[in-house]
mmCIF file of C-alpha atoms and ligand atoms in Angstrom:
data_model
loop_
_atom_site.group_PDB
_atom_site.id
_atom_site.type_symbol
_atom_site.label_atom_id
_atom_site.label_comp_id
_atom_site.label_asym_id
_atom_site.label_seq_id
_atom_site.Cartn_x
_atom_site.Cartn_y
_atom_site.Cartn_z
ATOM 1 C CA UNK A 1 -54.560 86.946 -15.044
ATOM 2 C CA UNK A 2 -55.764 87.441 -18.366
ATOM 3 C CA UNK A 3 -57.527 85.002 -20.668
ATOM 4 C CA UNK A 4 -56.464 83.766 -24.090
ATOM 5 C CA UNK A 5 -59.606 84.889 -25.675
ATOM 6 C CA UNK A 6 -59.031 88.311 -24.617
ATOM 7 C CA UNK A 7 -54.997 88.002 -25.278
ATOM 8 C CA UNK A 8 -56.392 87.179 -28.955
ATOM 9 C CA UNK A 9 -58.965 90.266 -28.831
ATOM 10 C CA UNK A 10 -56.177 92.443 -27.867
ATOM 11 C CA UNK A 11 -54.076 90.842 -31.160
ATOM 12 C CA UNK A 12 -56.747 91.651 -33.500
ATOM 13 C CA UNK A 13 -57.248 95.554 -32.177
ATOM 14 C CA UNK A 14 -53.257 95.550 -32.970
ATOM 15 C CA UNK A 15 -53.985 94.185 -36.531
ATOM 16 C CA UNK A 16 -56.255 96.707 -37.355
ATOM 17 C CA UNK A 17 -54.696 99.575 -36.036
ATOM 18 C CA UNK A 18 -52.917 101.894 -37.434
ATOM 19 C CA UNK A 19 -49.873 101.651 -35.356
ATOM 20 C CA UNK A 20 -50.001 98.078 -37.536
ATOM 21 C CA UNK A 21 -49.335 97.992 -41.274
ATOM 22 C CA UNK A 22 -46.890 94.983 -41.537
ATOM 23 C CA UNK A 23 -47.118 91.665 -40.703
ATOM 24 C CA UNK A 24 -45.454 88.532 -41.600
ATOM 25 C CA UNK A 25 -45.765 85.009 -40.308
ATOM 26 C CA UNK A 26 -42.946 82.211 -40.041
ATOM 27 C CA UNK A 27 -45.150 78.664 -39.926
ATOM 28 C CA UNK A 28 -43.986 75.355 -39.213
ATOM 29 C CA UNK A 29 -45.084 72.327 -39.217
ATOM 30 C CA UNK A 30 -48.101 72.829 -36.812
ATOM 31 C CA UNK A 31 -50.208 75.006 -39.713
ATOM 32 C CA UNK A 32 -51.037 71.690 -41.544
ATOM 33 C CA UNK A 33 -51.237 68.999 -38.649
ATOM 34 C CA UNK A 34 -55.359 69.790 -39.227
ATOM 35 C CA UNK A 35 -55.208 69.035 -42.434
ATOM 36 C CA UNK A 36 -53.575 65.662 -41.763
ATOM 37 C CA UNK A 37 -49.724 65.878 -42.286
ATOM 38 C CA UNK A 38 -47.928 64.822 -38.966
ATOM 39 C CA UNK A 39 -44.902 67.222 -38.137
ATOM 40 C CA UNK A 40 -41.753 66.332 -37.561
ATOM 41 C CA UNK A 41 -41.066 66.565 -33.815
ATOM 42 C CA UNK A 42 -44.526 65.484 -31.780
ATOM 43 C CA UNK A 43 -45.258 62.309 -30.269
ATOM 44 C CA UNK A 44 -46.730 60.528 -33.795
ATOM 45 C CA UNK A 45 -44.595 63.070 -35.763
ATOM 46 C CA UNK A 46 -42.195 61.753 -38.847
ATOM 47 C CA UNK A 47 -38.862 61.592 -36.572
ATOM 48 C CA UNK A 48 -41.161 59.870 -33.614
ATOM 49 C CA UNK A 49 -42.311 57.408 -36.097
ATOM 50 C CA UNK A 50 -39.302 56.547 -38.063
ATOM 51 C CA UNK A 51 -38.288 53.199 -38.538
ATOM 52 C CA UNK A 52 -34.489 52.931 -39.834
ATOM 53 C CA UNK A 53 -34.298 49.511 -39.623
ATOM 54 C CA UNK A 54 -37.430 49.094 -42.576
ATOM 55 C CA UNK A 55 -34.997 51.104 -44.702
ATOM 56 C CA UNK A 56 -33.021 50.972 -47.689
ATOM 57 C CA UNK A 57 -29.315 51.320 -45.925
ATOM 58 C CA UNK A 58 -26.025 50.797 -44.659
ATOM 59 C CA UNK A 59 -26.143 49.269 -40.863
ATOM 60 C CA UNK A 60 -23.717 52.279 -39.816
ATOM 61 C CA UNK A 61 -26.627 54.356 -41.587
ATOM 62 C CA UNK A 62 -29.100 52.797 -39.838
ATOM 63 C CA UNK A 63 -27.282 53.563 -36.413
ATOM 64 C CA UNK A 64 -26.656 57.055 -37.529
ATOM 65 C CA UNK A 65 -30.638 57.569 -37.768
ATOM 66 C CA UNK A 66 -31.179 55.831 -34.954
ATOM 67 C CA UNK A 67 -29.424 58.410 -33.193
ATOM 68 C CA UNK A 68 -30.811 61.279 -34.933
ATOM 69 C CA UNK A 69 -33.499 60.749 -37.276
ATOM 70 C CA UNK A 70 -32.794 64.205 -38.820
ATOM 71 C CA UNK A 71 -30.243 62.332 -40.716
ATOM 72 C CA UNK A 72 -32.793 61.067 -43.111
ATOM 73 C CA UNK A 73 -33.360 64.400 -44.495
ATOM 74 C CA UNK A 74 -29.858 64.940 -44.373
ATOM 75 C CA UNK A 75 -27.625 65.786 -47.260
ATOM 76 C CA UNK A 76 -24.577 63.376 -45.946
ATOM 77 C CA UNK A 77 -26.522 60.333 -46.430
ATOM 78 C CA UNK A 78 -28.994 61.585 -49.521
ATOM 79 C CA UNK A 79 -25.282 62.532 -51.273
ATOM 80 C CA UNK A 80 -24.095 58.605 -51.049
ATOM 81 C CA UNK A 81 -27.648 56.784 -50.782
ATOM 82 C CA UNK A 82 -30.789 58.543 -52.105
ATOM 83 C CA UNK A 83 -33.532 55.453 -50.736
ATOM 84 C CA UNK A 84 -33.767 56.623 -47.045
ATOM 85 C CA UNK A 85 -35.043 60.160 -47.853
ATOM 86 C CA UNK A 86 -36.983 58.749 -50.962
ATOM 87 C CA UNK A 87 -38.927 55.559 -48.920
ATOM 88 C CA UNK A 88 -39.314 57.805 -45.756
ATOM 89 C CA UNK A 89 -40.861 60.375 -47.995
ATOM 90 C CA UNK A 90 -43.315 58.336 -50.905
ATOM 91 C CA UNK A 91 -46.522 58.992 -49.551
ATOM 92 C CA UNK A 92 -46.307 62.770 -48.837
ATOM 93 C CA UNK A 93 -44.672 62.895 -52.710
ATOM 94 C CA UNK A 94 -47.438 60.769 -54.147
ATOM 95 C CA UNK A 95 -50.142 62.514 -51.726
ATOM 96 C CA UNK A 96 -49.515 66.009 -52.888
ATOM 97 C CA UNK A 97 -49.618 64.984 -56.974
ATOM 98 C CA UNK A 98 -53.421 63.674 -55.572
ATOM 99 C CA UNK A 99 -54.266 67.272 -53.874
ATOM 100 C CA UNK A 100 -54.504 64.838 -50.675
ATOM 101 C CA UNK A 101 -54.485 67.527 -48.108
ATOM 102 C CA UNK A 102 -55.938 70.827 -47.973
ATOM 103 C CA UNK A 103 -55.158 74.444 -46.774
ATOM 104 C CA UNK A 104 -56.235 75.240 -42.821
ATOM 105 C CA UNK A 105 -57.451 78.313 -41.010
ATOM 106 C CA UNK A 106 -53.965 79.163 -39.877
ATOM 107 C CA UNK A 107 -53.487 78.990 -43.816
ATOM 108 C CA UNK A 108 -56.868 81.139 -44.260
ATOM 109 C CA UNK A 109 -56.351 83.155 -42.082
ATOM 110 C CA UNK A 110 -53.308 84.730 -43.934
ATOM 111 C CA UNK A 111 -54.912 84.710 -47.035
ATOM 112 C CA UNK A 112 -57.948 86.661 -45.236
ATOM 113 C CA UNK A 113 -55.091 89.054 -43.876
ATOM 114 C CA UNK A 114 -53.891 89.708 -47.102
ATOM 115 C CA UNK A 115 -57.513 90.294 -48.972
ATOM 116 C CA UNK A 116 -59.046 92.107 -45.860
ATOM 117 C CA UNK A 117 -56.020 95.013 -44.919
ATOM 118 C CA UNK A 118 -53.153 94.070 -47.210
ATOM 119 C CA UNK A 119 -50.742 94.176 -44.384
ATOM 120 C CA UNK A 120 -49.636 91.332 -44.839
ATOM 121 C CA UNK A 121 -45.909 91.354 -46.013
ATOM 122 C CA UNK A 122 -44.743 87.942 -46.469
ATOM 123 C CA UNK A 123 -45.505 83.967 -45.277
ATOM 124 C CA UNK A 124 -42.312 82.460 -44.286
ATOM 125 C CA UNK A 125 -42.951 78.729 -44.622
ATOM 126 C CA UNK A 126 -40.846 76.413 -43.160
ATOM 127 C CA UNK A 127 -43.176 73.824 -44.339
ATOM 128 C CA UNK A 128 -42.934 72.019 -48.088
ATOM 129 C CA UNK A 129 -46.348 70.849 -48.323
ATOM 130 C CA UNK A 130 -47.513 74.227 -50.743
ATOM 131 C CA UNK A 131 -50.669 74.170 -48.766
ATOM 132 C CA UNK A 132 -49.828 78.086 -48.513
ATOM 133 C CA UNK A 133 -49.595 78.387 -51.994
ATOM 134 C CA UNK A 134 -53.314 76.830 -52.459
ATOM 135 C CA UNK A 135 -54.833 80.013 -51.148
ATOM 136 C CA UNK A 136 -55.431 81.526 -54.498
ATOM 137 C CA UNK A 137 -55.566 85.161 -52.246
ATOM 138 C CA UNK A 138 -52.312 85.222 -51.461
ATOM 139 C CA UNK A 139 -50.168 86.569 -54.490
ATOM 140 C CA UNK A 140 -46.817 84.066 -54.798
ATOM 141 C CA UNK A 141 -44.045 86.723 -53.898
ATOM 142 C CA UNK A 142 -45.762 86.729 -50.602
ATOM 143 C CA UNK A 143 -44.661 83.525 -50.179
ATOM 144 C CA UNK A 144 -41.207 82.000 -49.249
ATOM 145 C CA UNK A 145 -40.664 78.447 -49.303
ATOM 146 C CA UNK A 146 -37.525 78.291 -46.710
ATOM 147 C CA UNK A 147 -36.906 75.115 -47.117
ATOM 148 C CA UNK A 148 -38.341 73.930 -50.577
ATOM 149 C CA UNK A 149 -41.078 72.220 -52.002
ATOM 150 C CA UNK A 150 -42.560 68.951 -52.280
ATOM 151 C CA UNK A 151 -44.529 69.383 -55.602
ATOM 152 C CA UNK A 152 -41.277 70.086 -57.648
ATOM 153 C CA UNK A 153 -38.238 67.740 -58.331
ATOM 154 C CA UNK A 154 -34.754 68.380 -59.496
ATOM 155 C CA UNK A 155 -31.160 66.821 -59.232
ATOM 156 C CA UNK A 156 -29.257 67.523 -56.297
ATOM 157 C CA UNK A 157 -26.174 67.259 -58.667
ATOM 158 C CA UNK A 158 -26.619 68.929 -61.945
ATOM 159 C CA UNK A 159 -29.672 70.964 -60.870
ATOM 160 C CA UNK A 160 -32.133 69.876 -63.749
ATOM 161 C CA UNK A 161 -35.626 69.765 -63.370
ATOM 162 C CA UNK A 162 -37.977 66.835 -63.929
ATOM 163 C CA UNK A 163 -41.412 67.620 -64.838
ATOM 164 C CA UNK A 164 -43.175 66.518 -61.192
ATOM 165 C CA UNK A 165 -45.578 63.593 -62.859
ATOM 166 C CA UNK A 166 -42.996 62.113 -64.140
ATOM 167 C CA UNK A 167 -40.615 62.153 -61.045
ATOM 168 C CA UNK A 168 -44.095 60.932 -59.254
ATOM 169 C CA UNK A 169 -44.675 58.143 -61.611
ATOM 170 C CA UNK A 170 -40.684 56.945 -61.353
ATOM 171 C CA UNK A 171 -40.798 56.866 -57.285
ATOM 172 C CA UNK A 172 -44.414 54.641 -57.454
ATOM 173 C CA UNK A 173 -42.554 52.260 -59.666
ATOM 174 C CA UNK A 174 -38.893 52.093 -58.146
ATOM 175 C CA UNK A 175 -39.422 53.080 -54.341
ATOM 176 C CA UNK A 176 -40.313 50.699 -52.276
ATOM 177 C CA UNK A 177 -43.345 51.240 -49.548
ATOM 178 C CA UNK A 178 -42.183 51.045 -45.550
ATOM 179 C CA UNK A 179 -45.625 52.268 -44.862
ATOM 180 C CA UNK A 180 -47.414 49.344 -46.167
ATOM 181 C CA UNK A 181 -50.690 51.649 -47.848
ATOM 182 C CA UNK A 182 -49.506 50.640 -51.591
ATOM 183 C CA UNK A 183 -49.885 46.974 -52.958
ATOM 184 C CA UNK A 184 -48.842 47.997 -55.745
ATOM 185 C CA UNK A 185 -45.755 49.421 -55.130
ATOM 186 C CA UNK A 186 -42.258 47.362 -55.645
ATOM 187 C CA UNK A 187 -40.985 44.940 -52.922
ATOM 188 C CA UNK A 188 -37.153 46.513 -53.611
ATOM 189 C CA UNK A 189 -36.178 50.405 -54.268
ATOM 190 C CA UNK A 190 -34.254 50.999 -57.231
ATOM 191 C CA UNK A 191 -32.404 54.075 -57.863
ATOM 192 C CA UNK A 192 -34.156 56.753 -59.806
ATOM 193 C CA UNK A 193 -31.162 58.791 -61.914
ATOM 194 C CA UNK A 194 -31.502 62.049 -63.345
ATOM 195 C CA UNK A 195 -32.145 62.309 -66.782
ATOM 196 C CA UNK A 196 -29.339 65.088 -67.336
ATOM 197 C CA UNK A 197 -26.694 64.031 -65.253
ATOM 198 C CA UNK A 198 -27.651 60.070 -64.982
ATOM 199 C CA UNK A 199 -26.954 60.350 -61.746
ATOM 200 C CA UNK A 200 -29.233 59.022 -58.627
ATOM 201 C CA UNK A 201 -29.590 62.589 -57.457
ATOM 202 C CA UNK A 202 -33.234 63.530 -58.425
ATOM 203 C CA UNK A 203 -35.526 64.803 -55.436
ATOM 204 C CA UNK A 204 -37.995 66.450 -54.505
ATOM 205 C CA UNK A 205 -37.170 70.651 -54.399
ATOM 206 C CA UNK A 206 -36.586 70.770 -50.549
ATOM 207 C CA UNK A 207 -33.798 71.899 -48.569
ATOM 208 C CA UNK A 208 -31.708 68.938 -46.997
ATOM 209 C CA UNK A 209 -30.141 69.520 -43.927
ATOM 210 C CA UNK A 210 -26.908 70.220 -44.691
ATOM 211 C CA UNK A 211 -27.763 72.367 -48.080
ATOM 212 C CA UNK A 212 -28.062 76.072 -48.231
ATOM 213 C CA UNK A 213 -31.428 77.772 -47.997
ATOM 214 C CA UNK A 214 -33.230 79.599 -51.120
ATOM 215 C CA UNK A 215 -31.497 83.635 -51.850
ATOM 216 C CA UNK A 216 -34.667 84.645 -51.596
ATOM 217 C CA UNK A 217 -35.624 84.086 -47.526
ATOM 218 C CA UNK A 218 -31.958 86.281 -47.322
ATOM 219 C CA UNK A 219 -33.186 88.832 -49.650
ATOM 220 C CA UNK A 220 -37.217 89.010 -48.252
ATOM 221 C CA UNK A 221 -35.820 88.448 -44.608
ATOM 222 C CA UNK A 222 -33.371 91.928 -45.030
ATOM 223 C CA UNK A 223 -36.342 93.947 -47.024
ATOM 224 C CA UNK A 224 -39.423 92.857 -44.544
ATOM 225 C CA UNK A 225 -37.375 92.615 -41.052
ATOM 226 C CA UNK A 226 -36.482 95.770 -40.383
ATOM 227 C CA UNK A 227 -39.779 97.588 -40.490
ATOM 228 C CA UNK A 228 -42.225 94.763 -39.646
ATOM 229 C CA UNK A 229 -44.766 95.691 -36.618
ATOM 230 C CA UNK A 230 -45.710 91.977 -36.326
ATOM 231 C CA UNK A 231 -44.170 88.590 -36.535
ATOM 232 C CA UNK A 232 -46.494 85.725 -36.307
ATOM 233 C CA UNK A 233 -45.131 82.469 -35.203
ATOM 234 C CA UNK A 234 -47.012 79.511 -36.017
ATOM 235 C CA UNK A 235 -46.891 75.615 -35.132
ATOM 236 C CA UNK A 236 -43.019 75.657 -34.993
ATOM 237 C CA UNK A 237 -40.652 74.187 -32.582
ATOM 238 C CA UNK A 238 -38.355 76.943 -33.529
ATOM 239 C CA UNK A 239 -35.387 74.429 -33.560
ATOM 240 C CA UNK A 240 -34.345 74.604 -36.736
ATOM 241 C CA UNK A 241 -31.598 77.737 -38.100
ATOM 242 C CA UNK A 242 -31.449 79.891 -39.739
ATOM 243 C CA UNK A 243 -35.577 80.122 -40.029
ATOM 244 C CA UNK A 244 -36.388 80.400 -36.474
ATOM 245 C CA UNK A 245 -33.379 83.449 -36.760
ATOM 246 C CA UNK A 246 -36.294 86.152 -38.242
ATOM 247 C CA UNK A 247 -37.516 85.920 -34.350
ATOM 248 C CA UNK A 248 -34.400 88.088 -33.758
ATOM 249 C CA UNK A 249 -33.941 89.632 -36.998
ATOM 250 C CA UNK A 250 -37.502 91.275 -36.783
ATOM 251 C CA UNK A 251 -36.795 94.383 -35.391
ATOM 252 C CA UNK A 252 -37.381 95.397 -31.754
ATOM 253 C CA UNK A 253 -40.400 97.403 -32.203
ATOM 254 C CA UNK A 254 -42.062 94.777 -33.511
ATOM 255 C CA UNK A 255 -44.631 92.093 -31.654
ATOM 256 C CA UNK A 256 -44.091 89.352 -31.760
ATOM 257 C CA UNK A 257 -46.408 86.342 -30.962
ATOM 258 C CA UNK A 258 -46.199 82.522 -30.616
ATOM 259 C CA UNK A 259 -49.299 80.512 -31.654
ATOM 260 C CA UNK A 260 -47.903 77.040 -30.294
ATOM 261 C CA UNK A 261 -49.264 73.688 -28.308
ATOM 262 C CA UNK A 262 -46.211 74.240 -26.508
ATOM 263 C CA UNK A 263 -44.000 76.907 -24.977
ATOM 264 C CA UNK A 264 -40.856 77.559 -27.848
ATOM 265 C CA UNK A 265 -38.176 79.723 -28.717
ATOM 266 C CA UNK A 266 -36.968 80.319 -24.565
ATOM 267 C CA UNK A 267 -33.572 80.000 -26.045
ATOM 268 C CA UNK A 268 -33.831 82.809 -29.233
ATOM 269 C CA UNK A 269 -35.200 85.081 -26.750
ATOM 270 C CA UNK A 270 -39.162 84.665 -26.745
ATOM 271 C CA UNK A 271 -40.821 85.159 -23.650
ATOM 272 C CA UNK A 272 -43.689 82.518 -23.283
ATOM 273 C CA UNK A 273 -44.752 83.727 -20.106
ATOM 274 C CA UNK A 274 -48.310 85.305 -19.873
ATOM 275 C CA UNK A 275 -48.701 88.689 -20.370
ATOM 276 C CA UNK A 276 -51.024 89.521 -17.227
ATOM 277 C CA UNK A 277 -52.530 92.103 -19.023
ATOM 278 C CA UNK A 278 -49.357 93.945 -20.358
ATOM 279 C CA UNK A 279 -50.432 95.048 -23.399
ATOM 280 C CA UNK A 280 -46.781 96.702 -23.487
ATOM 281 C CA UNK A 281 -45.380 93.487 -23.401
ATOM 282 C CA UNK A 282 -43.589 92.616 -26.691
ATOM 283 C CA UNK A 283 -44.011 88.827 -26.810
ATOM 284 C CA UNK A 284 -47.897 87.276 -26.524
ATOM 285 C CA UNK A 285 -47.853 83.620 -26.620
ATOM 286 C CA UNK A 286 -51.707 81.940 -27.117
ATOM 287 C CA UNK A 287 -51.298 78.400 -26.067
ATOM 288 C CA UNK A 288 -53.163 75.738 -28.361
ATOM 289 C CA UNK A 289 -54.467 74.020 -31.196
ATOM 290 C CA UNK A 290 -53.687 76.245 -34.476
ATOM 291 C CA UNK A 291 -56.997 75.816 -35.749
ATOM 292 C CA UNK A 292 -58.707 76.953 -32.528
ATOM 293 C CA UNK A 293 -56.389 79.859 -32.023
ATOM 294 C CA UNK A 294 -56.806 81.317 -35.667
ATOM 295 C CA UNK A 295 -60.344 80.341 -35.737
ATOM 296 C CA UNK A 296 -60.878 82.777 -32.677
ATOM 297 C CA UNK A 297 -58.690 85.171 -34.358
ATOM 298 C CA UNK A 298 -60.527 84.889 -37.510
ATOM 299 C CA UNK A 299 -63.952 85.885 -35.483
ATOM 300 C CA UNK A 300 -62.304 88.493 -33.459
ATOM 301 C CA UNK A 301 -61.180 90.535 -36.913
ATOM 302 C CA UNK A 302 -64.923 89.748 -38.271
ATOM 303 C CA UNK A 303 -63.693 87.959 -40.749
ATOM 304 C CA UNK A 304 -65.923 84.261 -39.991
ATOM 305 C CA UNK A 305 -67.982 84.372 -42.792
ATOM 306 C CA UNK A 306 -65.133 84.507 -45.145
ATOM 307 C CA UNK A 307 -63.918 80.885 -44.211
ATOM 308 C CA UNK A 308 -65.476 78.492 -46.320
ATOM 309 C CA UNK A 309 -65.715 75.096 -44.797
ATOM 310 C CA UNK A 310 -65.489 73.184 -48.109
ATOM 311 C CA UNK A 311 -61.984 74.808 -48.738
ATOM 312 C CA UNK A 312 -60.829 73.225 -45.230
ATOM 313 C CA UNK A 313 -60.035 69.900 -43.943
ATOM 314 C CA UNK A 314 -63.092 68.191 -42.029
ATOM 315 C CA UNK A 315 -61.498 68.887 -38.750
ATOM 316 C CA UNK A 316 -61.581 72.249 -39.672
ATOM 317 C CA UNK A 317 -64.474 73.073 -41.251
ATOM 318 C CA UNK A 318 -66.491 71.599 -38.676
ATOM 319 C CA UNK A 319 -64.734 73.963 -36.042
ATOM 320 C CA UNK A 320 -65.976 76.731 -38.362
ATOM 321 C CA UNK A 321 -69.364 75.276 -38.963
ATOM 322 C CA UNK A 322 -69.719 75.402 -35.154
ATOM 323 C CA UNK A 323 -68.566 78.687 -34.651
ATOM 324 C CA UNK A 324 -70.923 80.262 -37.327
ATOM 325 C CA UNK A 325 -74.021 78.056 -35.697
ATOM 326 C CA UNK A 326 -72.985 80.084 -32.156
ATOM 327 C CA UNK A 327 -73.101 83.303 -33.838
HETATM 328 P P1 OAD B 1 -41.663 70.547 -35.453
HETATM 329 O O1 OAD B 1 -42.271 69.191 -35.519
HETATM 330 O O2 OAD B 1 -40.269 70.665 -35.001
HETATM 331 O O3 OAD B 1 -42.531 71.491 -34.502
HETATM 332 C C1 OAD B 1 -43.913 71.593 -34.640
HETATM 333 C C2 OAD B 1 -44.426 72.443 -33.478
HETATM 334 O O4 OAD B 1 -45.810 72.641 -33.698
HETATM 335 C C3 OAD B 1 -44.257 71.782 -32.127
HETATM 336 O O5 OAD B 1 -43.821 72.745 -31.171
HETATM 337 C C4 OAD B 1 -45.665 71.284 -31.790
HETATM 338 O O6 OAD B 1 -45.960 71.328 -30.411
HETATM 339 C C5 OAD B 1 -46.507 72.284 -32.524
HETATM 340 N N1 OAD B 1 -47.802 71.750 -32.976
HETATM 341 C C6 OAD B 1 -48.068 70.544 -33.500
HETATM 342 N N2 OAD B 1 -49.356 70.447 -33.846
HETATM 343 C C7 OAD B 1 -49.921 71.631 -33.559
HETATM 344 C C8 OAD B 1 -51.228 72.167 -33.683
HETATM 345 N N3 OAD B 1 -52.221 71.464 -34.211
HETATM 346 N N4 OAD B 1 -51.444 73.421 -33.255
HETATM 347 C C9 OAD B 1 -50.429 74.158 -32.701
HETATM 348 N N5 OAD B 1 -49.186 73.714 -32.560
HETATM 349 C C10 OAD B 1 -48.919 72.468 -32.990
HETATM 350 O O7 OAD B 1 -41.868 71.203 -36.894
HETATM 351 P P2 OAD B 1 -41.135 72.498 -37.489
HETATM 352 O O8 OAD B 1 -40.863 73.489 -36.432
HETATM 353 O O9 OAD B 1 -41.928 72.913 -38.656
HETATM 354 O O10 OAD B 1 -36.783 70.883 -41.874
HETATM 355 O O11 OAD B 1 -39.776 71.877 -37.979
HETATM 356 C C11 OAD B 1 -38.817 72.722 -38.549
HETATM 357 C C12 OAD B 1 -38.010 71.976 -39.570
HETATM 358 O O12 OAD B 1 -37.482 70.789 -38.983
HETATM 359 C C13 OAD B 1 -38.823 71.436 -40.748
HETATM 360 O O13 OAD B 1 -39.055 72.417 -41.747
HETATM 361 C C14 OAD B 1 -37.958 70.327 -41.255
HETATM 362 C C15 OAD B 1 -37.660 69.685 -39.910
HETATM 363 O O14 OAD B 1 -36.548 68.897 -39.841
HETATM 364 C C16 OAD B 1 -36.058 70.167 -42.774
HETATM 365 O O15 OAD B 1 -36.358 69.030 -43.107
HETATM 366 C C17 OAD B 1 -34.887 70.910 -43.324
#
């Protein structure tokens, strides 16, 4: 049986062959969990963690989250009450106008794939932290936000911006804190209202369950899909449609390969299983830690001096700072 280190060799001869000239990741949550932002589905992650009953709600909303926290981010309750998504989500909103967390190596890592070969065709970001979008390498139309962003806000009636201090300052003085970190913050939410429409429909610029996703993951998904050689799939349970639907829509010549704690995607057809040395095989999937796996990568494409540990997280940076001491 082969070993992941020389599964991950094998992946970065691929890169920089010439039978290689496209490649384009889908990330999930599991890309910034190094940098400090739990994801969504873990043990610790936000729907583990979620505590309806310290919420702004209905009871019959409460039981409705009980049963599926999902529904927080949900456009069926955020339509009739806008406090659940709003309290759940204060800190990351407030966090990100403080540049609280910072890009990893899975993030790097990218950027280095761009700068290095330019094969890389697009970042398909499930995730609405714009930690992608901090890696000054990576040129913005490589970048899709699938489902939104955190550092914008608009109505979710009339559509009209609000400038994103302002919509900051409004939810630290009418959102209440479940998370107990602020002191300062009010004891009771009151209802933020757009200032075009007047009404309470003013959010961050992410896609609610329930709401349709941006044109442009359509429009880059038809132009990239059909002649990619490589899909990257990164720190993603792969649950959630239609983003986890570019594992199929990548055509069939194309590797693919899961970076993941966990086996995902059985169900859309990705074949976890090890690849014994089949270098044929189309699916590769390198169990563990994103950090690790791209850090490894990272050294295998002789790329190692390029990361820059004050750029990263702690966590990460003192992977790096280890790996360039072994060199
Ligand atoms: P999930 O929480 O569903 O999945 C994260 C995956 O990353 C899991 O399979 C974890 O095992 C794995 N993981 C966690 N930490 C990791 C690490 N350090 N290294 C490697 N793997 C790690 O998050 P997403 O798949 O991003 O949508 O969730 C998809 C969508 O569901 C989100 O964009 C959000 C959510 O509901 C909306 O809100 C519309």
């Amino acid at each position: 049986m082969k070993t992941v280190s020389a599964d991950i060799a094998s992946l970065a001869r691929y890169i920089l062959s010439a039978d290689c000239q496209s490649i384009a990741l889908l990330t999930g949550a599991g890309v910034s969990v190094a940098s400090g932002i739990p994801d969504f589905r873990s043990p610790g992650g936000m729907y583990d963690t979620l505590k309806p009953e310290l919420i702004t709600c209905s009871p019959y909303e409460r039981t409705l989250m009980e049963q599926d926290p999902t529904y927080v981010v949900s456009w069926e309750i955020f339509a009739k009450n806008a406090f659940p998504y709003l309290e759940v989500r204060r800190p990351f909103i407030l966090g990100t106008r403080e540049h609280q967390w910072k890009a990893t190596i899975a993030h790097r890592f990218a950027e280095l794939l761009h700068t290095k070969t330019k094969k890389l065709t697009r970042v398909y970001t499930q995730n609405i932290d714009g930690l992608d979008r901090q890696c000054d390498g990576i040129p913005d139309e490589k970048i899709v936000n699938v489902h939104g962003s955190i550092s914008e806000a608009n109505c979710e009636g009339c559509g009209a911006t609000m400038e994103f201090g302002d919509f900051c300052d409004e939810v630290s003085e009418n959102i209440k804190d479940i998370y107990k970190v602020d002191a300062t913050a009010p004891k009771h939410s009151s209802p933020i209202v757009c200032r075009s429409c007047a009404k309470p429909l003013i959010k961050p610029s992410t896609v609610l369950f329930g709401r349709s996703l941006p044109q442009e993951f359509w429009t880059r998904a038809e132009e990239d899909m059909p002649t990619l050689d490589l899909l990257i799939v990164a720190g993603t349970s792969l649950v959630v449609a239609p983003a986890n639907s570019l594992v199929f829509k990548a055509n069939k010549n194309a590797k693919r390969v899961v970076i993941n704690l966990e086996p995902v995607g059985a169900e859309l057809g990705i074949d976890c299983s090890s690849s014994d040395g089949n270098e044929k095989k189309r699916d590769l999937f390198l169990q563990g830690n994103c950090d690790e796996i791209f850090l490894e990568l990272v050294k295998e494409l002789g790329w190692l001096d390029d990361l820059i540990e004050k750029t990263l997280p702690t966590s990460s940076a003192k992977l790096v700072t280890a790996a360039k001491t072994k060199k």
